[in-house]
Every structure is written in C-alpha cells, then in structure tokens.
Short mmCIF file of C-alpha atoms in Angstrom, two decimals:
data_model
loop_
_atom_site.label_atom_id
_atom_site.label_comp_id
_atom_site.label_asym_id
_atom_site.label_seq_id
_atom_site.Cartn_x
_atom_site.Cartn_y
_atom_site.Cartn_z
CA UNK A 1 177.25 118.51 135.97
CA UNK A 2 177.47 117.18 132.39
CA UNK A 3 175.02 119.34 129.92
CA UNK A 4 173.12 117.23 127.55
CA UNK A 5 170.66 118.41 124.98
CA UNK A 6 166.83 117.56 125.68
CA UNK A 7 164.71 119.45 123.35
CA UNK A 8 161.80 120.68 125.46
CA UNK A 9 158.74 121.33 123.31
CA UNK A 10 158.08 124.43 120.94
CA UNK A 11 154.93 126.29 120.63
CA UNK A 12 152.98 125.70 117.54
CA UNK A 13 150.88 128.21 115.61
CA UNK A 14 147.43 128.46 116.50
CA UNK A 15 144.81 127.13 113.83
CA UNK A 16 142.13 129.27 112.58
CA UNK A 17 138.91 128.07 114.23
CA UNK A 18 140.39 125.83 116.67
CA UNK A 19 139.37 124.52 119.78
CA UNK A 20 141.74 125.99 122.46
CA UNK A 21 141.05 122.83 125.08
CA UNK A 22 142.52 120.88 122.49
CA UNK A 23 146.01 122.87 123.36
CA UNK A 24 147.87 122.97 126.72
CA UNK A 25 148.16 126.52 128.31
CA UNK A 26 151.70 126.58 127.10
CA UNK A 27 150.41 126.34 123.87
CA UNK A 28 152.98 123.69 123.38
CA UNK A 29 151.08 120.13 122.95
CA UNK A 30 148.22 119.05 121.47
CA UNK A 31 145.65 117.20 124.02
CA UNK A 32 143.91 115.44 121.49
CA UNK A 33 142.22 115.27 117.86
CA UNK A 34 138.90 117.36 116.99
CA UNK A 35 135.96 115.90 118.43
CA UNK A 36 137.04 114.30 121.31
CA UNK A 37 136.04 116.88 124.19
CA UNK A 38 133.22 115.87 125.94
CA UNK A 39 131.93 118.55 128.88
CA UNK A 40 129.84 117.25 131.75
CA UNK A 41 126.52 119.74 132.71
CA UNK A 42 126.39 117.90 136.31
CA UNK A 43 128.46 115.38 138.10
CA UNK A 44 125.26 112.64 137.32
CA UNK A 45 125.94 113.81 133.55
CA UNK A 46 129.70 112.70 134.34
CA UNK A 47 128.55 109.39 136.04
CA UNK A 48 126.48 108.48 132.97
CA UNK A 49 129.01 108.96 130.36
CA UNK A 50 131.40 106.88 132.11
CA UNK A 51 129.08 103.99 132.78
CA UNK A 52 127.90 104.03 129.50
CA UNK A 53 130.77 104.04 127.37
CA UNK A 54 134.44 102.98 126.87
CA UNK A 55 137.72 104.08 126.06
CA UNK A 56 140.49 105.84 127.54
CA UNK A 57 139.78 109.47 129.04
CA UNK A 58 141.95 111.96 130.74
CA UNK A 59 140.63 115.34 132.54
CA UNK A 60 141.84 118.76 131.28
CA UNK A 61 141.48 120.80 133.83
CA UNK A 62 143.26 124.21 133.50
CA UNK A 63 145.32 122.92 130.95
CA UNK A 64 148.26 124.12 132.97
CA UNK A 65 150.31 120.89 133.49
CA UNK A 66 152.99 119.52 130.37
CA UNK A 67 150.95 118.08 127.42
CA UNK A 68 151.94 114.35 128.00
CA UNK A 69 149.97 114.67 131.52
CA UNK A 70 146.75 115.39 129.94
CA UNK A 71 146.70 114.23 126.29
CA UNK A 72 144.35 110.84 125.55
CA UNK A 73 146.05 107.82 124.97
CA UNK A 74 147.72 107.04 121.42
CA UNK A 75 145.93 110.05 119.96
CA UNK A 76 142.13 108.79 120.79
CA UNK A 77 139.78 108.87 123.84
CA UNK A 78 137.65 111.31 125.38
CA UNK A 79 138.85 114.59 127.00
CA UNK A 80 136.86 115.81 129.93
CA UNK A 81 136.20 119.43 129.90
CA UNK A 82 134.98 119.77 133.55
CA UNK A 83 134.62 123.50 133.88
CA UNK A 84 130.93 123.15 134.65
CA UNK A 85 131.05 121.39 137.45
CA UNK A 86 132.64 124.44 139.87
CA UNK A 87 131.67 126.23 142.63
CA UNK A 88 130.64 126.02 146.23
CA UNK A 89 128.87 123.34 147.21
CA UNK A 90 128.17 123.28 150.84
CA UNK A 91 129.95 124.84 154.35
CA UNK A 92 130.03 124.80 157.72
CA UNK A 93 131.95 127.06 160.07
CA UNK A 94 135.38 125.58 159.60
CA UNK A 95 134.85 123.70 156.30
CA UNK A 96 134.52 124.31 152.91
CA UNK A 97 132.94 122.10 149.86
CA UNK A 98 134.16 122.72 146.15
CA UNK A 99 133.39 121.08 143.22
CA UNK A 100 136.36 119.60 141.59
CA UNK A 101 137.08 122.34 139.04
CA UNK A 102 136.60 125.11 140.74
CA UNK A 103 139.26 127.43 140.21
CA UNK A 104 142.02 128.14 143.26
CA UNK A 105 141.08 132.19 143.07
CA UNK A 106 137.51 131.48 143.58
CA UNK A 107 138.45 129.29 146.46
CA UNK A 108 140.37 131.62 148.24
CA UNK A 109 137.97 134.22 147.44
CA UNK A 110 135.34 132.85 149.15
CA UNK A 111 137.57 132.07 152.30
CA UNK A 112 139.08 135.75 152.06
CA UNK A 113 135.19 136.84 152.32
CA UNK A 114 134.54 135.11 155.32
CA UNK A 115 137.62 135.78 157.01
CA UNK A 116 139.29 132.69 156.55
CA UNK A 117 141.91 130.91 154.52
CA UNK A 118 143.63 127.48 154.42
CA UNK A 119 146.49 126.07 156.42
CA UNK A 120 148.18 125.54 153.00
CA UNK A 121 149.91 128.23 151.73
CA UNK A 122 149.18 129.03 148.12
CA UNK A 123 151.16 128.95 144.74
CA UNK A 124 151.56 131.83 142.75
CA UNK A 125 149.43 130.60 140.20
CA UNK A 126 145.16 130.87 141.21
CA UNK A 127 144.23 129.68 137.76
CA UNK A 128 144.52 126.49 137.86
CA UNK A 129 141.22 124.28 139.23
CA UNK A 130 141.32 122.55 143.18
CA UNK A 131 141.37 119.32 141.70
CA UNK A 132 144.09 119.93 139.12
CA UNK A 133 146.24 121.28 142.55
CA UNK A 134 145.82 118.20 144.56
CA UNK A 135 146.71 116.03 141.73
CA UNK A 136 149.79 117.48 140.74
CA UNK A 137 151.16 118.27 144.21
CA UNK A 138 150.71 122.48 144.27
CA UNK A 139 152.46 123.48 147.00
CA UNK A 140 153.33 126.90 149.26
CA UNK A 141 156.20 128.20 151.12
CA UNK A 142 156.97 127.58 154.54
CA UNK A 143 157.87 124.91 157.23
CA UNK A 144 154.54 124.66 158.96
CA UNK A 145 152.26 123.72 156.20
CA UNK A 146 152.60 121.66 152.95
CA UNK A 147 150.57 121.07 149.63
CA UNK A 148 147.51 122.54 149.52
CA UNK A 149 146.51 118.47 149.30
CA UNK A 150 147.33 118.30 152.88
CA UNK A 151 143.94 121.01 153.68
CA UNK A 152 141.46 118.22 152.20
CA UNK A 153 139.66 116.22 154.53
CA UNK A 154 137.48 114.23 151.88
CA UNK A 155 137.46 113.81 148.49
CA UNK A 156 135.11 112.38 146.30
CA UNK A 157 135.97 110.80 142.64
CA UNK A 158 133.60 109.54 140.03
CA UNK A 159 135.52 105.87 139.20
CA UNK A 160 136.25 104.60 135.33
CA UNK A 161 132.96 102.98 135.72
CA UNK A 162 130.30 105.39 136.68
CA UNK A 163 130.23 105.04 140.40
CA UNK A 164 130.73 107.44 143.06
CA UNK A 165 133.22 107.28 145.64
CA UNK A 166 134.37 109.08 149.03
CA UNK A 167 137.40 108.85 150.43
CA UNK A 168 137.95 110.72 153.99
CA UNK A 169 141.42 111.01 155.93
CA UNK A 170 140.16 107.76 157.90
CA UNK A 171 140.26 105.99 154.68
CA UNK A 172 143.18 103.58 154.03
CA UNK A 173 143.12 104.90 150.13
CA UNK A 174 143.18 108.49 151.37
CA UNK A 175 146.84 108.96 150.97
CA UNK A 176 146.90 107.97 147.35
CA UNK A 177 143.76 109.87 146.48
CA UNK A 178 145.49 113.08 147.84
CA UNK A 179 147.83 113.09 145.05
CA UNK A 180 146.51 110.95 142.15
CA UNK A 181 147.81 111.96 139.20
CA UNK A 182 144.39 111.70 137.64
CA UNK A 183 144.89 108.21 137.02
CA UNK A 184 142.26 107.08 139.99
CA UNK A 185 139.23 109.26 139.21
CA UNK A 186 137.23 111.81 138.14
CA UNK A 187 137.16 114.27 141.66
CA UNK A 188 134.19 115.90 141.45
CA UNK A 189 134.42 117.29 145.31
CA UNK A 190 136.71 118.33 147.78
CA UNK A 191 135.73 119.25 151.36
CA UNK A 192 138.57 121.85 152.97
CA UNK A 193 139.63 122.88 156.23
CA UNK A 194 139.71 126.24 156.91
CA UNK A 195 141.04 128.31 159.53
CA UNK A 196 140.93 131.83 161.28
CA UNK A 197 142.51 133.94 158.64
CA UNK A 198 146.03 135.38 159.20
CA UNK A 199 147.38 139.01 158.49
CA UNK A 200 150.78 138.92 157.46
CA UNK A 201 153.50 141.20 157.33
CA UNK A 202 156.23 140.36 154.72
CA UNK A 203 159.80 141.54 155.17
CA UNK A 204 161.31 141.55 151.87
CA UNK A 205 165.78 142.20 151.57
CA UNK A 206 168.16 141.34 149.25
CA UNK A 207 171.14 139.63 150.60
CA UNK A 208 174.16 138.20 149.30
CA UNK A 209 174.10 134.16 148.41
CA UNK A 210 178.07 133.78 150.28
CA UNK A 211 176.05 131.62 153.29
CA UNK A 212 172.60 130.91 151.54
CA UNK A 213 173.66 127.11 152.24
CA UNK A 214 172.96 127.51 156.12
CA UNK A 215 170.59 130.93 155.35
CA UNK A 216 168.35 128.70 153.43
CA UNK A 217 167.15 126.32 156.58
CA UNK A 218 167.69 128.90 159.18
CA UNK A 219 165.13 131.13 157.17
CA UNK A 220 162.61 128.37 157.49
CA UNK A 221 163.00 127.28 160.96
CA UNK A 222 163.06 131.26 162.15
CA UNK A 223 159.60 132.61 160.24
CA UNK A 224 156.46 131.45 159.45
CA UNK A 225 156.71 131.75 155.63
CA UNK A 226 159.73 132.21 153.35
CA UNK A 227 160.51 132.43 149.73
CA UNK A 228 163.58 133.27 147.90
CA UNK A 229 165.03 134.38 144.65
CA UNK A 230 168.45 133.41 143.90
CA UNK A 231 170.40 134.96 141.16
CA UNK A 232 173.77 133.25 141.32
CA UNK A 233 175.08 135.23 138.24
CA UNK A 234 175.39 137.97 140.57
CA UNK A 235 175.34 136.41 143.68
CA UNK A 236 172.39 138.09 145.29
CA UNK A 237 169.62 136.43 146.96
CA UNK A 238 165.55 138.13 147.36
CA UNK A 239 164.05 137.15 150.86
CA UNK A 240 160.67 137.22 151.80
CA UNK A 241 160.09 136.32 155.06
CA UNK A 242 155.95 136.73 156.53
CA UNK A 243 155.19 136.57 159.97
CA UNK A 244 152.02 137.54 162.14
CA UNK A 245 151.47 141.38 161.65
CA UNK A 246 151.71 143.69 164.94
CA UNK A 247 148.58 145.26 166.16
CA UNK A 248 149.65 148.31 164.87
CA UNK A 249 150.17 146.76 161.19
CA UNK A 250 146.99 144.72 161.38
CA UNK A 251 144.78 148.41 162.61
CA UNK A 252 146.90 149.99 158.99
CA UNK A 253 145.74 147.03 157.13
CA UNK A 254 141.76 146.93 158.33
CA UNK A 255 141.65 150.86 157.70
CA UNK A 256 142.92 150.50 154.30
CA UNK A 257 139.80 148.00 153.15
CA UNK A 258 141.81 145.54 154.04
CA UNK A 259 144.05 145.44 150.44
CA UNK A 260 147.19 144.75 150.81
CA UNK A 261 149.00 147.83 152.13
CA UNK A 262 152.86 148.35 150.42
CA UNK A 263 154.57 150.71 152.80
CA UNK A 264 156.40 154.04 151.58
CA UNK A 265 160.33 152.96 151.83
CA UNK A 266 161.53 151.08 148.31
CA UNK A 267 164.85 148.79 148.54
CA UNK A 268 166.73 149.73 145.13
CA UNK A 269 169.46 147.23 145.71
CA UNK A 270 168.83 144.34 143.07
CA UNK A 271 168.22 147.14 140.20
CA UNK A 272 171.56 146.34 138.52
CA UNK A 273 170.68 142.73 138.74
CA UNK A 274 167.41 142.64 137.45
CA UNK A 275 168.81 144.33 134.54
CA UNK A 276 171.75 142.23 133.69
CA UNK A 277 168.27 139.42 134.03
CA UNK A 278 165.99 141.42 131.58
CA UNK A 279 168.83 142.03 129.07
CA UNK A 280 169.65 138.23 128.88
CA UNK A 281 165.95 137.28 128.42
CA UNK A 282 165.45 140.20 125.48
CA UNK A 283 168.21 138.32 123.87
CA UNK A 284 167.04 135.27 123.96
CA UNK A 285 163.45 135.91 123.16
CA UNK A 286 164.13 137.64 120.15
CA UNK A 287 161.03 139.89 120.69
CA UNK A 288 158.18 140.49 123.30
CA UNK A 289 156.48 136.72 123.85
CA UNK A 290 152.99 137.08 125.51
CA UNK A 291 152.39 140.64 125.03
CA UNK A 292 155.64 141.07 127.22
CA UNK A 293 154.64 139.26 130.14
CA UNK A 294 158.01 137.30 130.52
CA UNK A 295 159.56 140.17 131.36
CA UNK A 296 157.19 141.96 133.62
CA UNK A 297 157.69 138.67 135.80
CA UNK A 298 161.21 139.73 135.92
CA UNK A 299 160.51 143.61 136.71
CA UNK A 300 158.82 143.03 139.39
CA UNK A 301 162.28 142.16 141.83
CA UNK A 302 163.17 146.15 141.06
CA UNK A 303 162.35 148.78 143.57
CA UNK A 304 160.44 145.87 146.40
CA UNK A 305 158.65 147.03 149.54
CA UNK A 306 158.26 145.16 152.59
CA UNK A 307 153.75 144.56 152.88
CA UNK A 308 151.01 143.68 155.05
CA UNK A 309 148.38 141.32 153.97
CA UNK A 310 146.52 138.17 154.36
CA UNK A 311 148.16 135.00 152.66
CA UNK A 312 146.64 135.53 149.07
CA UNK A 313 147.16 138.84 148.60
CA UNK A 314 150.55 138.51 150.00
CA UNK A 315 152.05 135.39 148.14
CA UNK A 316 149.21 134.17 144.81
CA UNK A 317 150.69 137.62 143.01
CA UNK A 318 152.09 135.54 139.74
CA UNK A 319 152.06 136.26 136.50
CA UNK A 320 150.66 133.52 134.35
CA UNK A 321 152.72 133.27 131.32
CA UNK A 322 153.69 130.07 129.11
CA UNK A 323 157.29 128.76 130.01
CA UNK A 324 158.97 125.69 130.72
CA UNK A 325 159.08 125.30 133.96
CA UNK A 326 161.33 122.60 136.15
CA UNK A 327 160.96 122.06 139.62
CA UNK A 328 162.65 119.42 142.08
CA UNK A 329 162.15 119.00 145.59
CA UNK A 330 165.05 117.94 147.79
CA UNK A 331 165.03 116.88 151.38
CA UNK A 332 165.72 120.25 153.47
CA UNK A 333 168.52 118.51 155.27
CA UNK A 334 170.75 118.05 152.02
CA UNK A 335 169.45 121.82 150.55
CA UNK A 336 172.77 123.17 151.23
CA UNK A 337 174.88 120.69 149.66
CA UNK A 338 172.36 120.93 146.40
CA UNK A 339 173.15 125.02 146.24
CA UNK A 340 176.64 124.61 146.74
CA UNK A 341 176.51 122.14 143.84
CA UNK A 342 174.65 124.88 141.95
CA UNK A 343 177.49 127.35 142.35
CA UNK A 344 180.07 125.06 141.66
CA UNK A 345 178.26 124.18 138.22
CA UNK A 346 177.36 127.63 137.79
CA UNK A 347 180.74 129.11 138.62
CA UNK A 348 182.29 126.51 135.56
CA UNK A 349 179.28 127.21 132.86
CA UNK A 350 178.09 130.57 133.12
CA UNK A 351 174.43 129.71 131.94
CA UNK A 352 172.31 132.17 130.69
CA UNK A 353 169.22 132.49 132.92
CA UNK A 354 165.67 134.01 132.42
CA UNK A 355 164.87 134.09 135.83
CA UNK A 356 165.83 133.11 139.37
CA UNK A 357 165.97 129.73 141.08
CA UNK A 358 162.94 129.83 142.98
CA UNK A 359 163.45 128.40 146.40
CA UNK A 360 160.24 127.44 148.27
CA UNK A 361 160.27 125.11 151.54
CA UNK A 362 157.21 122.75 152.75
CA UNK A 363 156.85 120.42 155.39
CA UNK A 364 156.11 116.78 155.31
CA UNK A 365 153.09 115.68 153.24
CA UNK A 366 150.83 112.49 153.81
CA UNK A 367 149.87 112.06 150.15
CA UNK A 368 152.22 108.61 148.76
CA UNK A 369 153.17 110.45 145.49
CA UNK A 370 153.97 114.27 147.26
CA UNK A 371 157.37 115.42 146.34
CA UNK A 372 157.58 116.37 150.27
CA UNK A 373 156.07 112.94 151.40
CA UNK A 374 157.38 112.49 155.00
CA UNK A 375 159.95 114.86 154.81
CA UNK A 376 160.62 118.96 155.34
CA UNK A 377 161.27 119.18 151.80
CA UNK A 378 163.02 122.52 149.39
CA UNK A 379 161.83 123.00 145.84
CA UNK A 380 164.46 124.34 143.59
CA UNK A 381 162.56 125.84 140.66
CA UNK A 382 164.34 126.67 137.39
CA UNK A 383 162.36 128.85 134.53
CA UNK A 384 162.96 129.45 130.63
CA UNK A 385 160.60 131.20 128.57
CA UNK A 386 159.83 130.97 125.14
CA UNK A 387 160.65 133.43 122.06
CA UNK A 388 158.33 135.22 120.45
CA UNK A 389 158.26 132.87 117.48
CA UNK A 390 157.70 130.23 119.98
CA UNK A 391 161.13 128.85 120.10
CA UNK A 392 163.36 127.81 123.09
CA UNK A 393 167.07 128.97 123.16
CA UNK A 394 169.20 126.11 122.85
CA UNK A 395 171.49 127.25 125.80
CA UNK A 396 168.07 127.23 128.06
CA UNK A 397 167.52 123.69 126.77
CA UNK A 398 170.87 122.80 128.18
CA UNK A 399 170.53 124.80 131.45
CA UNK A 400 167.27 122.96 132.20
CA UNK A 401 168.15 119.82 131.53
CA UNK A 402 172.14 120.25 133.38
CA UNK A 403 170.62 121.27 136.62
CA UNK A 404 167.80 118.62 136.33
CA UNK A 405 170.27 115.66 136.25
CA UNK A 406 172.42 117.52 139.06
CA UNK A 407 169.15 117.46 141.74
CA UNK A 408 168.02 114.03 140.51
CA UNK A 409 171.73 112.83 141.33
CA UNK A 410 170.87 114.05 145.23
CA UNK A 411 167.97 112.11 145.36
CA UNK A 412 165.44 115.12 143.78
CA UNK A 413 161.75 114.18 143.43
CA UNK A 414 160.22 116.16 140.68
CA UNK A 415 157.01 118.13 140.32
CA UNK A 416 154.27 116.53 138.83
CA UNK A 417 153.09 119.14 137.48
CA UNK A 418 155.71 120.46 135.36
CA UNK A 419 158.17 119.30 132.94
CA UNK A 420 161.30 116.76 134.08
CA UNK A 421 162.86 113.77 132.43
CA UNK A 422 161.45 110.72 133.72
CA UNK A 423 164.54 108.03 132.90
CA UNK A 424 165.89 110.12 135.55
CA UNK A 425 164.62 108.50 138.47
CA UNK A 426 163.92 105.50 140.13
CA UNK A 427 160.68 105.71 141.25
CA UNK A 428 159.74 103.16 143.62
CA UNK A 429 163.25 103.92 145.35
CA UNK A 430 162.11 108.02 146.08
CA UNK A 431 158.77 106.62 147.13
CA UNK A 432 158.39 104.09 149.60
CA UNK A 433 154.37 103.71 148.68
CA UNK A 434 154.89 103.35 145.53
CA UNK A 435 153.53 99.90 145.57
CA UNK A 436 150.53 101.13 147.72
CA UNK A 437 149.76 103.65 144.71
CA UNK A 438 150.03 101.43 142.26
CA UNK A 439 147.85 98.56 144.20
CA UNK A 440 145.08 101.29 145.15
CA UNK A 441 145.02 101.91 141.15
CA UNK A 442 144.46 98.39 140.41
CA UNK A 443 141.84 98.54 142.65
CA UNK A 444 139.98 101.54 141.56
CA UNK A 445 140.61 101.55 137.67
CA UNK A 446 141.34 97.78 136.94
CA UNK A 447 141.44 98.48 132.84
CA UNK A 448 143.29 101.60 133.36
CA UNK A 449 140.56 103.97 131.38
CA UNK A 450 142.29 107.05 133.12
CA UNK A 451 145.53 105.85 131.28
CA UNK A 452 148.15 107.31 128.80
CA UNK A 453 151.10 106.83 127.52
CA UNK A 454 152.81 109.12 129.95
CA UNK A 455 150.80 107.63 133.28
CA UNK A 456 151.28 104.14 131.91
CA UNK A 457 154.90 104.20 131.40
CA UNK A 458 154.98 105.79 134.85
CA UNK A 459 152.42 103.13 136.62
CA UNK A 460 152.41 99.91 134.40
#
C-alpha cells in the first residue's frame, strides 16, 4: 500500500455577513457565488422556475455531501435551497409520504410516534434531508436490510424542464431514480414503507481483532444488526450486535417511557485505547475544533453499556461534526482479505488515526449506482478531522488516501456521499448498469441542467 499525498480540502474562514448555504457543512467548499440561491415556497413555485428559465442548477440539500457534489457548474447557475418544501404529506397505515427535504429525524420521528419505523436501518447522521439520503446511497448496518433507498416505493422528481414525474418500483427507471446523484431531478416526494416497529436490545463487547477476518461475516449472518469499531493500533475491536428484545426487556423499556434504557453494568475494557485515540487526535488538532466535538465522538467508546431501544434511538446517536470522511464498500465475501490487507499495511506504517475504521454491513440494493448493488456488501469507513485552524494533518492526508487506493485495488465502490478519488475506479466495470444510468439521464435531462463539473466528468 504505497502512500501518496492528496491534499483533501481545508476549511476557510467564514465571511462577515455571509450566506452559510453558500458553504458546505464542512465548511470546506464554496457552493457558489452571492446571489445565486434561489428557495422554492411550493413544489409549483419549483416547477415554474425551472420551466421558465435556463442554466445549470444543483440542489443543496443539507449541505452535508463534499463541495464538488453540490457546487453549480463553472462557478454560475442557480442553487436550490429546498428547505421549504418538507414535511408530511400524506399516509396510510403502512406508508408514509415526505416531501423531498424533509429532514431524516423528522422522518423517523413521525414513524417512532406511531409505532413504526423503516426496514432500513438508519445512519448515524438524522440531519441530512430524505432526498439528499437516497441520492447519495445512506445506508445502515445489518444483513437483512440495505440503503434507506431500498424503503421507497415511489418517488416523484420535478425534471430540468418544469414537469412532474413519478416513478414507482414497477417503473423500468425506478432503479436509477433510487440513487440519482441529483443529476435526474428535483425529488420533491418520496412515499415509504413502513413497518411494525422493533425493540431492540444491543449487546455491546470489546474483543480482540486476532480473527475479525472470519468474526466480521459471522457477526452478520448470526444477528440482526451489527456494527463495529476497529482500532488496529491496539488491536481491539467494539461490537454491537441488536437483536429482538425479550419480553422481559421490552416490559423495562415500555415502563421507562419508552427512552432508551442503558442498563447498570459498564464494560471499562477499551479505556486505555480510547486514550492512546484522544491523545493522537489532541495532537493533531492543535486545539479543540468544533467546540470539542471531535473528541466527544471519540469518548463515547469509554465506559459502554449494553441498551434496549427501538432502531433510532439505538443506532442515529452521531455526533455531527465537520471531517473528512472516506468510505468504501467491498463485497462481504472478500471483507476478510480487505482487513487482513489493513493489518498488513498498518503493521508496516503505523498511521496515526483519529478514529476507528467503521465497519457497517448491508445487503444487496436494487438502485444501479448503490455501492451494495446486488451484493451483501461491508463499508470500511476511515475518519480525519480537522484542526482548529481548519487544517488537515499531513500524515491524515496520507492515511486517507493509502487505504483508499488499497480498497479500490479489491474492487471497492465508494460512497457517494463522501470524499474519494475518482481516477481510482473504473466505473462502468463496478457497475454493470452503468449504461442504463447514463441512458435514463439522457432521457430525463437531455441538456444536462442538473450538471457540474464533478457529475459531468463522472456521467459525460
């Protein structure tokens, strides 16, 4: 694993006065110049501005995703600020209608309310909008269930000319529209499925990583839900595996208000190694970045209780703090070859880490462009954060980019949604629709409105 230098982007100073949706949540790119956010009262507000003017436009959303996703093309173009158009707009018993920007926690509020939840299991993360989730691929933990784009069952886009579209699972399009990159439309509605909800109780140990190369699947196939923390520095491993609460744990739950109940015994044994953690990231971020919140991310691995909950409560606990953030998704089959890679490379370099290597497994997804399309699929995710002065150590540039090329080498599709280095990969060869996707474009945007630089050197 040969470490090159890729210089992953710096936060810049904020300007006095200045519109924060011109800046991703990283704080790291500029979206576009003064002026050229344009916010929507009502999805017929949306469909007139599109029909009646011209020019490239790309949808902010959250702002969550890398810069390049979201700017406007070549530094002009309209931004779409669609933070109006959120909310619940219809139900049944089993379904659930959102407007395109309405923000994951006020989904799964509403579900939680009712008693229900989705088959997809959430992300950390519950600020970012429905639409922005689907487009980029968000995705859970666990075998039976993939990216929350799998739980649509229609979606319906405003197209680069003003008209409205709707695209069900029984549409031949539906598979491209799942995951779209927002370079089909403007979705201004997605209909849900929801289910009975589930109380879960969440085992939680630390274990050494000697086996995790056979732990890893045999975790996955064995509980419902698993995620895991792997600190190869010092060879431990933090497992949380969630299955269907007891009776007994479900009555505990129900009689506590139904919050998520943390039970009285503490496990202690990952202390030391969520210090040697904290101490490396102090270092490196020369002072407290984001009033500290880097390493509160970190403290939370000390001193971890096993928990009973539903899904949300249980899992969409993160801490929303800028980073850079890399994440690559690797066929579940060839998982344990890709970790004993890891250690190899690790064993050799001795990188300085922030945080763990986030393992999360999914099964197969339907959408063209998933990472987990047609495949049980493991995300490795790898995390820096920045500096207080907004800077990114140089050795975290290295480690981010070194175990990038390693996972693209085995055939790793990245996350859309945050940051990898596209001459990389081959696309068409780690998709098999590509083709599909790129003739259901043609189709839908012919001049390529929802186009920029990043999209078109990805697409054209």
């Amino acid at each position: 694993m040969a470490i090159t230098k890729l210089a992953y982007p710096h936060q810049e100073p904020e300007l006095t006065g200045e519109d924060i949706r011109l800046r991703n949540w990283a704080k790291n790119s500029r979206l576009g110049p003064p002026g050229s956010v344009v916010a929507p009262a009502t999805e017929a507000e949306l469909c007139d501005f599109l029909s009646t003017s011209d020019g490239r436009v790309r949808m902010i959303g959250s702002r969550m995703s890398p810069g390049r996703m979201i700017q406007v093309a070549d530094g002009s173009g309209t931004l779409l600020d669609l933070s109006k158009l959120s909310g619940l707009i219809s139900s049944t018993e089993d379904t659930a209608t959102f407007a395109g920007s309405t923000p994951l926690a006020d989904v799964y509020a509403f579900l939680s309310a009712r008693g229900q939840m989705l088959d997809a299991s959430p992300g950390v993360i519950a600020e970012q909008t429905l639409a922005g989730a689907l487009s980029t691929g968000t995705h859970g933990q666990g075998l039976r269930q993939s990216s929350i784009a799998s739980a649509a069952l229609s979606i319906r886009m405003v197209l680069a000319d003003g008209t409205l579209a709707e695209f069900d699972r029984d549409h031949p399009d539906f598979p491209a529209v799942q995951l779209s990159l927002g370079s089909l439309g403007v979705i201004t509605a997605v209909t849900l499925q929801a289910r009975e909800s589930m109380i879960y109780t969440c085992v939680k140990k630390a274990v050494d990583a000697d086996n995790l190369e056979s732990d890893l699947k045999a975790w996955n196939e064995e509980n419902v839900l698993v995620k895991a923390w792997w600190f190869p520095q010092e060879n431990q491993v933090q497992v949380w595996t969630a299955n269907e609460a007891t009776d007994d744990e479900v009555s505990r739950y129900r009689a506590g208000g139904s919050e998520l109940v943390k039970y009285e015994t503490t496990n202690a044994t990952m202390n030391n190694t969520v210090e040697s953690t904290l101490r490396q990231l102090r270092d490196d971020s020369r002072g407290l970045a984001d009033d500290g919140k880097p390493l509160q991310t970190v403290a939370r691995f000390r001193d971890f209780t096993d928990v009973t909950g539903d899904v949300y409560q249980v899992f969409c606990r993160g801490i929303a703090t800028p980073q850079i953030n890399v994440e690559i998704a690797i066929p579940l089959d060839r998982a344990g070859a890709v970790v004993r890679k890891i250690k190899e490379w690790h064993t050799r370099t001795r990188p300085r880490m922030h945080y763990p290597v986030i393992l999360r497994c999914t099964g197969p997804s339907d959408g063209w462009l998933s990472p987990s399309h047609g495949q049980n699929t493991c995300y490795f995710g790898f995390v820096v954060y920045y500096a207080a002065d907004g800077s990114l150590s140089e050795e975290g540039d290295s480690f981010l980019r070194a175990v990038e090329r390693a996972l693209a080498e085995e055939g790793g599709r990245p996350h859309w949604g945050k940051y990898f280095d596209e001459s990389l990969y081959n696309w068409p060869e780690l998709y098999p629709q590509w083709e599909a996707f790129r003739r259901v474009r043609e189709a839908l945007d012919p001049q390529h409105r929802f186009a920029n630089a990043f999209t078109a050197a990805l697409l054209d």
